[in-house]
Coordinates of C-alpha atoms in Angstrom, one line a residue:
M73 CA 0.0 0.0 0.0
K74 CA 1.4 3.4 -1.0
T75 CA 1.7 6.1 1.8
L76 CA 0.7 9.7 1.3
S77 CA 4.3 10.7 0.9
D78 CA 4.9 8.0 -1.6
I79 CA 2.0 9.3 -3.7
K80 CA 3.3 12.8 -3.4
T81 CA 6.6 11.6 -4.7
I82 CA 5.1 9.6 -7.5
T83 CA 2.9 12.4 -8.7
G84 CA 5.5 15.1 -8.3
I85 CA 3.1 17.2 -6.1
N86 CA 4.4 19.2 -3.2
L87 CA 1.5 20.5 -1.2
A88 CA 1.3 22.4 2.0
M89 CA -0.4 20.2 4.6
N90 CA -3.3 22.5 5.5
T91 CA -6.9 21.1 5.8
H92 CA -8.0 22.5 2.5
T93 CA -5.1 21.1 0.5
V94 CA -5.1 17.7 2.3
R95 CA -8.8 17.3 1.4
G96 CA -8.1 18.1 -2.2
F97 CA -5.1 15.9 -2.3
L98 CA -7.1 13.0 -0.9
V99 CA -9.6 13.3 -3.6
L100 CA -6.8 13.3 -6.2
T101 CA -5.3 10.3 -4.5
L102 CA -8.6 8.3 -4.7
I103 CA -8.9 9.1 -8.4
L104 CA -5.4 8.0 -9.1
L105 CA -5.9 4.8 -7.0
S106 CA -9.1 4.0 -8.8
I107 CA -7.3 4.2 -12.1
I108 CA -4.3 2.2 -11.0
L109 CA -6.4 -0.5 -9.4
S110 CA -9.1 -0.7 -12.1
P111 CA -9.5 -4.3 -13.4
S112 CA -9.9 -3.2 -17.0
T113 CA -6.7 -1.2 -16.8
A114 CA -4.9 -4.1 -15.3
I115 CA -6.0 -6.4 -18.1
A116 CA -5.1 -3.8 -20.7
Q117 CA -1.7 -3.4 -19.2
Q118 CA -1.3 -7.2 -19.2
Q119 CA -2.3 -7.5 -22.8
N120 CA -0.5 -4.4 -24.1
Q121 CA 2.4 -5.1 -26.4
K122 CA 4.8 -3.5 -23.8
D123 CA 4.4 -6.6 -21.7
G124 CA 6.8 -8.4 -24.0
R125 CA 4.5 -11.0 -25.4
P126 CA 5.3 -11.3 -29.1
N127 CA 2.8 -11.4 -32.0
I128 CA 3.0 -14.6 -34.0
V129 CA 2.6 -14.6 -37.8
F130 CA 2.6 -18.2 -39.0
I131 CA 2.9 -18.5 -42.8
M132 CA 2.4 -22.0 -44.3
S133 CA 2.2 -23.1 -47.9
D134 CA 1.0 -26.5 -49.1
D135 CA 3.6 -29.0 -50.6
H136 CA 6.3 -26.3 -50.9
A137 CA 9.6 -28.2 -51.3
Y138 CA 12.6 -26.7 -49.6
Q139 CA 14.4 -27.2 -53.0
A140 CA 12.1 -24.5 -54.4
I141 CA 13.2 -21.8 -52.0
S142 CA 16.3 -19.9 -53.0
A143 CA 17.4 -19.5 -49.3
Y144 CA 18.1 -23.3 -49.6
S145 CA 19.0 -23.5 -53.3
N146 CA 18.5 -21.1 -56.3
K147 CA 18.8 -23.9 -58.9
L148 CA 15.0 -23.7 -59.6
I149 CA 13.6 -20.4 -58.6
E150 CA 14.4 -17.1 -56.8
T151 CA 12.2 -16.4 -53.8
P152 CA 13.5 -13.0 -52.5
N153 CA 10.6 -12.3 -50.2
I154 CA 10.6 -15.7 -48.4
D155 CA 14.3 -15.4 -48.2
R156 CA 13.9 -12.1 -46.4
I157 CA 12.7 -14.0 -43.4
A158 CA 15.9 -16.1 -43.3
K159 CA 17.9 -12.9 -43.7
M160 CA 16.1 -11.4 -40.7
G161 CA 16.4 -14.6 -38.6
M162 CA 17.2 -18.3 -38.7
L163 CA 17.1 -20.9 -41.5
F164 CA 16.6 -24.5 -40.3
T165 CA 18.4 -27.0 -42.5
Q166 CA 17.0 -30.2 -40.8
A167 CA 13.4 -29.3 -40.1
S168 CA 11.0 -32.2 -40.7
V169 CA 7.5 -33.5 -40.3
T170 CA 6.2 -36.4 -38.3
N171 CA 3.8 -37.7 -41.1
S172 CA 4.2 -36.3 -44.6
I173 CA 0.7 -35.7 -45.7
C174 CA -1.5 -32.6 -45.6
A175 CA -4.2 -32.9 -42.9
P176 CA -2.2 -35.0 -40.4
S177 CA 0.7 -32.5 -40.6
R178 CA -1.7 -29.6 -39.8
A179 CA -3.2 -31.6 -36.9
T180 CA 0.3 -32.2 -35.5
I181 CA 1.1 -28.5 -35.8
L182 CA -2.1 -27.4 -34.0
T183 CA -2.0 -30.1 -31.2
G184 CA 1.7 -30.6 -30.6
K185 CA 1.1 -34.4 -30.8
H186 CA 2.1 -37.2 -33.1
S187 CA -0.7 -38.5 -35.4
H188 CA -1.3 -41.6 -33.3
R189 CA -2.0 -39.3 -30.3
N190 CA -4.2 -36.7 -31.9
G191 CA -6.0 -39.3 -34.0
K192 CA -5.6 -37.6 -37.4
I193 CA -3.4 -40.3 -38.9
D194 CA -4.4 -39.7 -42.6
N195 CA -6.6 -37.7 -44.9
H196 CA -9.4 -40.3 -44.6
F197 CA -10.5 -40.2 -41.0
P198 CA -11.8 -36.9 -39.4
F199 CA -10.0 -34.7 -36.9
D200 CA -11.0 -35.2 -33.3
T201 CA -12.3 -31.8 -32.3
T202 CA -11.9 -32.5 -28.6
N203 CA -8.1 -32.0 -29.1
V204 CA -6.7 -29.0 -27.3
T205 CA -4.9 -26.8 -29.8
F206 CA -2.4 -24.0 -29.2
P207 CA -4.6 -21.3 -30.7
V208 CA -7.2 -22.1 -28.1
L209 CA -4.7 -21.6 -25.3
L210 CA -3.3 -18.4 -26.8
Q211 CA -6.8 -17.0 -27.2
R212 CA -7.6 -17.8 -23.5
A213 CA -4.4 -16.0 -22.6
G214 CA -5.5 -12.8 -24.3
Y215 CA -4.2 -13.2 -27.8
Q216 CA -6.4 -12.0 -30.7
T217 CA -6.5 -14.9 -33.2
A218 CA -7.2 -15.2 -36.9
M219 CA -6.8 -17.8 -39.7
F220 CA -7.0 -17.2 -43.5
G221 CA -6.5 -19.8 -46.2
K222 CA -6.2 -23.6 -46.2
L223 CA -6.8 -25.7 -43.1
H224 CA -7.9 -28.8 -45.0
F225 CA -10.1 -30.3 -42.3
G226 CA -12.9 -29.0 -40.1
N227 CA -15.3 -26.2 -41.0
S228 CA -15.0 -24.3 -37.7
P229 CA -11.5 -24.2 -36.3
K230 CA -11.4 -23.7 -32.5
G231 CA -9.6 -20.8 -30.9
F232 CA -10.1 -18.2 -33.6
D233 CA -11.8 -14.8 -33.3
E234 CA -11.9 -14.7 -37.1
F235 CA -11.4 -17.2 -39.9
K236 CA -12.0 -17.6 -43.6
I237 CA -10.9 -21.0 -44.8
L238 CA -11.1 -23.0 -48.0
P239 CA -13.3 -26.0 -48.0
D240 CA -11.1 -29.1 -48.2
Q241 CA -8.4 -28.5 -50.9
G242 CA -10.0 -25.4 -52.2
A243 CA -9.7 -24.0 -55.7
Y244 CA -7.1 -21.8 -57.4
Y245 CA -9.5 -19.6 -59.3
N246 CA -12.6 -17.9 -57.9
P247 CA -12.5 -20.0 -54.7
D248 CA -15.2 -20.7 -52.1
F249 CA -14.5 -19.9 -48.4
I250 CA -16.1 -21.0 -45.2
T251 CA -16.2 -18.0 -42.9
K252 CA -16.9 -17.4 -39.2
K253 CA -19.1 -14.3 -39.7
Q254 CA -20.4 -14.3 -43.3
G255 CA -21.2 -18.0 -43.9
N256 CA -20.1 -19.5 -47.1
I257 CA -18.8 -17.1 -49.7
K258 CA -17.2 -17.1 -53.2
V259 CA -14.6 -14.6 -54.1
D260 CA -13.5 -13.7 -57.6
G261 CA -9.8 -13.8 -58.4
Y262 CA -6.7 -15.9 -57.8
V263 CA -6.6 -17.8 -54.4
T264 CA -3.0 -16.7 -53.3
D265 CA -3.9 -13.1 -53.9
I266 CA -7.3 -13.4 -52.2
I267 CA -5.9 -15.0 -49.0
T268 CA -3.4 -12.2 -48.7
D269 CA -6.1 -9.6 -49.3
M270 CA -8.1 -11.1 -46.5
T271 CA -5.1 -11.2 -44.2
L272 CA -4.1 -7.6 -44.8
K273 CA -7.6 -6.4 -44.4
W274 CA -7.8 -8.0 -41.0
L275 CA -4.5 -6.5 -39.9
Q276 CA -5.6 -3.1 -41.1
E277 CA -9.2 -3.0 -39.9
D278 CA -9.7 -5.6 -37.2
R279 CA -6.5 -6.0 -35.3
K280 CA -6.7 -4.8 -31.8
K281 CA -3.8 -2.4 -31.1
D282 CA -3.6 -3.3 -27.4
S283 CA -3.4 -7.1 -27.7
P284 CA -0.8 -9.5 -29.1
F285 CA -2.1 -11.5 -32.0
L286 CA -1.7 -14.9 -33.6
L287 CA -2.2 -14.8 -37.4
M288 CA -2.2 -18.0 -39.4
Y289 CA -1.8 -17.2 -43.1
L290 CA -2.1 -20.5 -45.0
H291 CA -1.7 -20.9 -48.7
K292 CA -3.3 -23.5 -50.9
A293 CA -0.4 -23.2 -53.4
P294 CA 1.6 -25.0 -54.6
H295 CA -0.7 -28.0 -54.1
R296 CA -1.7 -30.1 -57.1
S297 CA -3.1 -29.3 -59.8
W298 CA -0.7 -26.3 -60.0
L299 CA -2.6 -23.5 -61.6
M300 CA -0.5 -20.4 -61.7
A301 CA -1.8 -16.8 -61.7
E302 CA -2.6 -15.3 -65.1
R303 CA 0.2 -12.8 -64.8
H304 CA 2.8 -15.5 -64.7
L305 CA 1.6 -17.7 -67.5
D306 CA 3.7 -16.2 -70.3
E307 CA 6.9 -16.3 -68.2
Y308 CA 6.7 -19.7 -66.6
T309 CA 5.3 -21.7 -69.5
H310 CA 8.5 -20.8 -71.5
K311 CA 11.0 -21.7 -68.7
K312 CA 13.3 -24.7 -68.7
F313 CA 14.5 -26.3 -65.5
P314 CA 17.5 -28.6 -64.6
E315 CA 16.6 -32.2 -64.0
P316 CA 17.4 -33.9 -60.7
E317 CA 20.1 -36.5 -60.7
T318 CA 17.7 -39.2 -59.7
L319 CA 14.9 -38.5 -62.2
F320 CA 15.4 -42.0 -63.7
D321 CA 15.9 -43.9 -60.4
D322 CA 15.2 -47.6 -60.9
Y323 CA 14.9 -48.3 -57.1
S324 CA 17.2 -51.3 -57.4
G325 CA 19.0 -50.4 -54.2
R326 CA 16.0 -50.3 -51.9
T327 CA 13.0 -52.2 -50.7
T328 CA 9.8 -53.2 -52.5
P329 CA 7.7 -50.1 -51.4
A330 CA 9.9 -47.7 -53.3
K331 CA 9.3 -49.7 -56.5
E332 CA 5.6 -50.1 -56.0
A333 CA 4.7 -46.5 -55.1
E334 CA 2.3 -44.8 -57.6
M335 CA 4.0 -41.4 -57.7
S336 CA 5.9 -41.6 -61.0
V337 CA 6.0 -38.4 -63.0
L338 CA 5.9 -40.6 -66.1
R339 CA 3.3 -43.2 -65.2
H340 CA 1.0 -41.5 -62.6
M341 CA 1.0 -37.7 -63.3
A342 CA -2.2 -36.9 -65.2
W343 CA -1.9 -35.6 -68.8
A344 CA -4.8 -33.2 -68.7
G345 CA -5.4 -32.8 -64.9
D346 CA -1.7 -32.1 -64.2
N347 CA 0.2 -31.4 -67.4
K348 CA -2.6 -29.3 -69.1
V349 CA -2.8 -31.4 -72.2
F350 CA -6.2 -30.5 -73.6
P351 CA -8.7 -33.5 -73.4
E352 CA -9.4 -33.1 -77.1
V353 CA -5.7 -33.5 -77.8
M354 CA -5.6 -36.7 -75.7
D355 CA -8.5 -38.0 -77.7
E356 CA -6.9 -37.1 -81.0
L357 CA -3.6 -38.9 -80.0
G358 CA -5.4 -41.8 -78.3
I359 CA -3.8 -41.1 -75.0
P360 CA -5.6 -43.0 -72.1
E361 CA -6.5 -41.2 -68.9
I362 CA -4.4 -41.5 -65.8
G363 CA -6.5 -41.6 -62.6
F364 CA -9.0 -38.7 -62.4
D365 CA -7.4 -37.1 -65.4
K366 CA -10.1 -35.3 -67.4
R367 CA -12.4 -34.9 -64.4
R368 CA -9.7 -33.0 -62.5
Y369 CA -9.1 -30.8 -65.6
A370 CA -12.8 -30.1 -66.0
Y371 CA -13.2 -29.1 -62.4
E372 CA -10.5 -26.5 -62.6
M373 CA -11.6 -25.2 -66.0
G374 CA -15.2 -25.0 -64.7
R375 CA -14.2 -22.4 -62.2
F376 CA -12.7 -19.9 -64.7
N377 CA -14.6 -16.9 -65.8
E378 CA -14.5 -16.0 -69.5
T379 CA -11.3 -13.9 -69.4
Q380 CA -9.4 -16.4 -67.2
A381 CA -10.4 -19.2 -69.6
T382 CA -9.2 -17.2 -72.6
N383 CA -5.9 -16.5 -71.0
F384 CA -5.4 -20.1 -70.0
K385 CA -6.2 -21.4 -73.5
K386 CA -3.9 -18.8 -75.0
A387 CA -1.0 -19.8 -72.8
Y388 CA -1.3 -23.6 -73.3
T389 CA -2.4 -23.8 -77.0
S390 CA 1.2 -23.5 -78.3
I391 CA 2.4 -26.1 -75.8
N392 CA -0.4 -28.5 -77.0
D393 CA 0.4 -27.8 -80.7
E394 CA 4.0 -28.7 -80.2
F395 CA 3.1 -31.8 -78.1
K396 CA 0.8 -33.1 -80.8
K397 CA 3.7 -33.0 -83.3
A398 CA 6.2 -34.7 -81.0
Y399 CA 4.1 -37.3 -79.2
P400 CA 3.8 -40.0 -81.9
T401 CA 7.6 -40.6 -81.9
M402 CA 8.4 -39.9 -78.2
T403 CA 10.1 -42.5 -76.2
D404 CA 9.3 -43.1 -72.5
E405 CA 12.5 -41.2 -71.6
Q406 CA 11.4 -38.2 -73.7
K407 CA 7.9 -38.3 -72.2
M408 CA 9.3 -38.3 -68.8
K409 CA 11.5 -35.3 -69.6
W410 CA 8.6 -33.5 -71.2
K411 CA 6.2 -34.1 -68.3
Y412 CA 8.9 -33.1 -65.8
Q413 CA 9.3 -29.7 -67.5
R414 CA 5.5 -29.2 -67.6
F415 CA 5.2 -30.1 -64.0
M416 CA 8.0 -27.7 -62.9
Q417 CA 6.7 -24.8 -65.0
D418 CA 3.3 -25.0 -63.3
Y419 CA 4.5 -25.8 -59.8
L420 CA 7.1 -23.0 -59.7
G421 CA 4.7 -20.6 -61.3
C422 CA 2.4 -21.1 -58.3
I423 CA 5.3 -20.4 -56.0
K424 CA 6.1 -17.2 -57.7
A425 CA 2.7 -15.8 -56.6
V426 CA 3.3 -17.1 -53.1
D427 CA 6.6 -15.3 -52.8
E428 CA 5.1 -12.1 -54.2
N429 CA 2.3 -12.2 -51.6
V430 CA 4.6 -13.0 -48.7
G431 CA 6.4 -9.8 -49.7
R432 CA 3.1 -7.9 -49.5
L433 CA 2.6 -9.1 -45.9
L434 CA 6.2 -8.4 -44.9
D435 CA 6.0 -4.9 -46.4
Y436 CA 2.8 -4.2 -44.4
L437 CA 4.4 -5.4 -41.1
E438 CA 7.4 -3.2 -41.7
A439 CA 5.4 -0.1 -42.7
N440 CA 3.2 -0.4 -39.7
K441 CA 6.0 -1.0 -37.2
L442 CA 5.0 -4.5 -36.4
M443 CA 8.3 -6.3 -36.9
D444 CA 10.0 -5.4 -33.6
N445 CA 8.0 -7.8 -31.4
T446 CA 6.7 -10.4 -33.9
I447 CA 7.7 -14.0 -34.6
I448 CA 7.4 -14.6 -38.3
V449 CA 7.5 -18.2 -39.5
Y450 CA 7.6 -19.6 -43.1
T451 CA 7.1 -23.3 -43.5
S452 CA 5.2 -25.9 -45.5
D453 CA 2.9 -28.7 -44.3
Q454 CA 5.6 -31.1 -45.6
G455 CA 8.2 -31.3 -48.4
F456 CA 7.6 -32.5 -52.0
Y457 CA 9.3 -34.5 -54.7
L458 CA 10.3 -32.4 -57.6
G459 CA 11.3 -35.3 -59.9
E460 CA 13.7 -36.8 -57.4
H461 CA 13.5 -40.6 -57.6
G462 CA 11.2 -40.0 -60.6
W463 CA 8.4 -38.9 -58.3
F464 CA 6.0 -36.1 -57.4
D465 CA 3.9 -35.9 -54.2
K466 CA 5.3 -36.8 -50.7
R467 CA 4.5 -39.5 -48.1
F468 CA 7.9 -41.3 -47.9
V469 CA 10.4 -40.6 -45.1
Y470 CA 13.0 -39.9 -47.8
D471 CA 14.4 -36.3 -47.4
E472 CA 12.5 -34.5 -50.2
S473 CA 9.1 -35.1 -48.4
F474 CA 10.3 -35.7 -44.8
K475 CA 12.2 -32.5 -44.6
T476 CA 10.2 -29.2 -44.8
P477 CA 11.4 -25.6 -45.2
L478 CA 11.5 -23.6 -42.0
L479 CA 12.6 -19.9 -41.8
V480 CA 11.9 -18.0 -38.5
A481 CA 12.5 -14.3 -37.8
W482 CA 12.2 -12.9 -34.3
P483 CA 13.8 -9.4 -34.3
G484 CA 15.8 -8.7 -31.2
K485 CA 15.8 -12.4 -30.1
T486 CA 17.1 -14.3 -33.2
K487 CA 20.4 -13.4 -34.8
A488 CA 19.9 -12.2 -38.4
G489 CA 21.2 -14.6 -41.0
S490 CA 21.7 -17.4 -38.6
R491 CA 21.3 -21.2 -39.4
S492 CA 20.5 -24.3 -37.4
D493 CA 21.0 -27.9 -38.3
E494 CA 19.2 -29.2 -35.2
L495 CA 16.5 -31.9 -35.6
V496 CA 13.3 -29.8 -35.2
Q497 CA 9.8 -30.9 -36.3
N498 CA 6.3 -29.6 -37.0
L499 CA 5.6 -31.3 -33.6
D500 CA 7.5 -28.4 -32.0
F501 CA 5.5 -25.4 -33.2
A502 CA 2.7 -25.5 -30.5
Q503 CA 5.1 -25.6 -27.6
T504 CA 7.4 -23.0 -29.2
F505 CA 4.6 -20.5 -29.6
L506 CA 3.2 -21.2 -26.1
D507 CA 6.7 -20.8 -24.6
A508 CA 7.2 -17.5 -26.4
A509 CA 3.9 -16.2 -25.2
G510 CA 4.5 -17.3 -21.6
V511 CA 1.7 -19.8 -21.6
K512 CA 2.1 -23.2 -19.9
A513 CA 1.9 -26.1 -22.4
P514 CA -0.3 -29.1 -21.6
S515 CA 1.7 -32.0 -20.2
D516 CA 0.5 -34.3 -23.1
M517 CA 2.1 -32.2 -25.8
Q518 CA 5.0 -34.1 -27.3
G519 CA 7.2 -31.5 -28.9
L520 CA 10.0 -29.3 -27.7
S521 CA 10.1 -25.5 -27.6
M522 CA 12.5 -24.1 -30.2
V523 CA 12.8 -20.8 -28.3
P524 CA 16.4 -21.7 -27.0
L525 CA 17.5 -22.3 -30.6
L526 CA 15.9 -19.0 -31.7
K527 CA 17.7 -17.2 -28.9
G528 CA 21.1 -18.6 -29.8
E529 CA 21.3 -21.2 -27.0
P530 CA 21.7 -24.5 -28.9
Q531 CA 23.3 -26.1 -25.8
K532 CA 19.8 -26.3 -24.3
W533 CA 18.5 -28.4 -27.2
K534 CA 18.6 -32.1 -26.2
R535 CA 17.0 -33.9 -29.1
D536 CA 19.3 -36.0 -31.4
A537 CA 16.7 -38.2 -33.1
V538 CA 13.2 -37.8 -34.4
Y539 CA 10.3 -40.2 -35.0
Y540 CA 8.2 -40.5 -38.2
H541 CA 5.1 -42.6 -39.0
Y542 CA 3.1 -42.7 -42.2
Y543 CA -0.3 -44.5 -42.3
E544 CA -2.4 -43.9 -45.5
Y545 CA -2.2 -47.2 -47.3
P546 CA -3.8 -48.6 -49.5
A547 CA -4.8 -45.3 -50.9
E548 CA -3.9 -42.8 -53.7
H549 CA -0.2 -43.1 -54.5
M550 CA 0.1 -46.5 -52.7
V551 CA 2.9 -45.7 -50.4
N552 CA 3.3 -48.5 -47.8
R553 CA 2.8 -47.8 -44.1
H554 CA 6.1 -47.2 -42.3
Y555 CA 7.7 -45.7 -39.3
A556 CA 11.3 -44.6 -38.8
I557 CA 13.9 -43.1 -36.5
I558 CA 16.0 -40.4 -38.1
T559 CA 19.3 -39.0 -36.7
K560 CA 21.7 -36.6 -38.4
D561 CA 23.6 -39.6 -39.7
Y562 CA 21.1 -42.4 -40.3
K563 CA 17.5 -43.5 -41.1
L564 CA 16.1 -46.8 -39.9
I565 CA 12.8 -47.5 -41.6
H566 CA 10.3 -50.3 -41.1
Y567 CA 7.7 -50.9 -43.7
Y568 CA 5.1 -53.0 -42.0
Y569 CA 2.0 -53.2 -44.2
V570 CA 1.5 -54.7 -46.6
E571 CA 5.2 -55.7 -46.7
D572 CA 7.4 -56.3 -43.7
Q573 CA 10.8 -54.9 -44.7
W574 CA 13.6 -52.8 -43.1
E575 CA 15.7 -50.2 -44.7
L576 CA 18.8 -48.4 -43.3
I577 CA 20.1 -45.3 -45.0
D578 CA 23.5 -43.7 -44.4
R579 CA 22.6 -40.0 -44.7
K580 CA 26.2 -38.8 -44.8
K581 CA 27.6 -41.3 -47.3
D582 CA 24.4 -41.6 -49.4
P583 CA 22.7 -38.2 -49.4
K584 CA 20.6 -39.1 -52.5
E585 CA 19.2 -42.1 -50.5
L586 CA 19.8 -44.7 -53.1
K587 CA 21.1 -47.7 -51.2
N588 CA 19.7 -49.8 -48.4
V589 CA 22.6 -51.0 -46.2
Y590 CA 20.4 -52.8 -43.6
N591 CA 21.9 -56.2 -44.4
D592 CA 25.5 -54.9 -44.8
P593 CA 27.7 -56.5 -42.1
A594 CA 29.7 -53.2 -41.9
Y595 CA 26.5 -51.6 -40.4
A596 CA 25.7 -54.3 -37.9
K597 CA 26.6 -52.3 -34.9
V598 CA 24.8 -49.2 -36.2
R599 CA 21.7 -51.3 -37.0
K600 CA 21.6 -52.7 -33.5
E601 CA 21.9 -49.3 -31.8
L602 CA 19.2 -47.8 -34.0
H603 CA 16.8 -50.6 -33.3
A604 CA 17.2 -50.0 -29.6
R605 CA 16.8 -46.3 -30.0
L606 CA 13.7 -46.8 -32.2
D607 CA 12.1 -48.9 -29.5
Q608 CA 12.8 -46.2 -27.0
L609 CA 11.3 -43.5 -29.1
R610 CA 8.2 -45.5 -29.8
A611 CA 7.8 -46.1 -26.1
Q612 CA 8.5 -42.4 -25.3
Y613 CA 5.8 -41.2 -27.8
G614 CA 3.3 -44.0 -26.9
D615 CA 3.3 -45.7 -30.3
N616 CA 3.2 -49.5 -30.7
T617 CA 2.2 -52.4 -32.9
A618 CA -1.2 -53.0 -31.3
L619 CA -2.2 -49.4 -31.9
S620 CA -1.0 -49.6 -35.6
Q621 CA -3.0 -52.7 -36.1
R622 CA -6.2 -51.0 -34.8
Y623 CA -5.7 -48.2 -37.3
I624 CA -5.1 -50.8 -40.1
D625 CA -8.3 -52.7 -39.2
K626 CA -10.4 -49.6 -39.1
F627 CA -9.0 -48.3 -42.4
M628 CA -9.3 -51.6 -44.3
L629 CA -12.9 -52.0 -43.2
D630 CA -13.7 -48.7 -45.0
A631 CA -11.5 -49.7 -48.0
S632 CA -13.3 -53.0 -48.4
E633 CA -16.6 -51.0 -48.6
G634 CA -15.2 -48.7 -51.2
K635 CA -15.0 -45.7 -48.9
V636 CA -11.3 -44.8 -49.4
F637 CA -10.4 -42.3 -52.2
G638 CA -8.6 -43.9 -55.0
V639 CA -9.0 -47.6 -53.9
S640 CA -11.6 -49.9 -55.3
K641 CA -13.2 -52.7 -53.2
E642 CA -11.3 -55.2 -55.4
K643 CA -8.0 -53.6 -54.8
A644 CA -8.6 -53.5 -51.1
E645 CA -9.3 -57.2 -51.1
A646 CA -6.2 -57.9 -53.1
I647 CA -4.1 -56.0 -50.6
K648 CA -5.6 -58.0 -47.7
G649 CA -4.8 -61.3 -49.6
R650 CA -1.3 -60.2 -50.2
R651 CA -0.8 -59.4 -46.5
K652 CA -1.9 -62.9 -45.6
E653 CA 0.9 -64.2 -47.9
V654 CA 3.5 -62.0 -46.2
E655 CA 2.4 -63.1 -42.7
A656 CA 2.6 -66.7 -43.8
K657 CA 6.2 -66.2 -44.9
I658 CA 7.1 -64.5 -41.6
K659 CA 5.8 -67.4 -39.7
N660 CA 7.8 -69.9 -41.8

């Protein structure tokens, strides 16, 4: 309790202590005390930016490979705006995901739990909305929260004061949005620009100046089917890109799952739906469809307005004309090279718009003095194959899909232009943000706070191995279920359904991941040590064979009833039959 003399000192008032002045001073004192002790004032002071709690701007794209960010490599594209985040802060070279597929990755980010703990193991089963997410905890702690863009699951994300999200995958042109306050809406334009417009509008008009905020700015691009903005069509459809060394990988050095995956640029990338070969050209040349080929194309084209459709046709007509002349004599090698270039033109064209729009957001933050106490993150929900191993898509624990870009700026806390090669994961975002905000993380979150790394204290980081588990099989792309332990030097991988095979990769000697050395006697000691550590990690995170089997049984029941996307009832039954054969071999 302040004394009268204390208050006089604080207010700088020096009054003669006669009756009149004392009475007046006491009135002034009561007014001052009422202001100081006012609950609303206390809350405002607690929430004011001066309390040190940072804003959090979380930028995430979908399927953005680290190979396609020039801060990592400029062989394919320059991304000067995304690179700005690395220049302001820290570039992580060994960031990874726990499960390389869209919705499960996002569930892990929100919950800070592995897929088997939060229940979102694949894109098939729904997200358990009883999960506690870090936005809910930040909102309770006084953060203003907003989400714009692609969530991929759930129509009403918890913990957000405002959201406008794409339904499921969303559309590139004239997309629909599910909103908190306006219901379902459709917005004319290009999705990457629109998501940014919404984000900037919220910052300008709805952001509370006296509260820290969490802003999740989530792009659809560069997810399949790779439709770039009209302004980039002329430039990117004429570019040529270097091929990866492993474009023609024959998988001879690895296990069966690598050979059987349906992710080949040549055999599984759709002619119309992906490579923009007009359906009438396919018919003229007698080219059969691949998967949902023409249906995918028709959906995207059906969203164009007249001007957009005209610009699209104009850009791709010359490509189709040249293709018609070349196709009758093309070898498989030439088809692969042609499809790779078409894929890269469209994919990287999408990234061009992402980079431009990240620049718009960074410019706004700088112009409005919001950089000084804001954590800015750029990442992707996982990596992506850009022709490596002859593939597109993700799912495997091989580096191109397992690793994800991660660039973090925290002015005043993180050294500009710094790098970290520590093993961080998307599992760690929730606890990192809660730690930075001074909010206690729930005891069942499984990640680690990256704050010590961001503050230049790597000695406080104790992790030297991470755990990975992929579940969605049999399904589109047919990548076998597998789990793995990954250190900086090795990967030990177990494919357990439908096959039962092990793979050991020496990450230092074999960075392209072309050779399985599991049965090499020279690695016997390493193999034994990794098995022991893998068992320890599975126990630590609460994963086990019985739990995996329950997920298999539940999934295969739906697959047998034709409820799994991309898998017929007949294919599901064939997979179950093959598994019985594998189990019989194991017993014998």
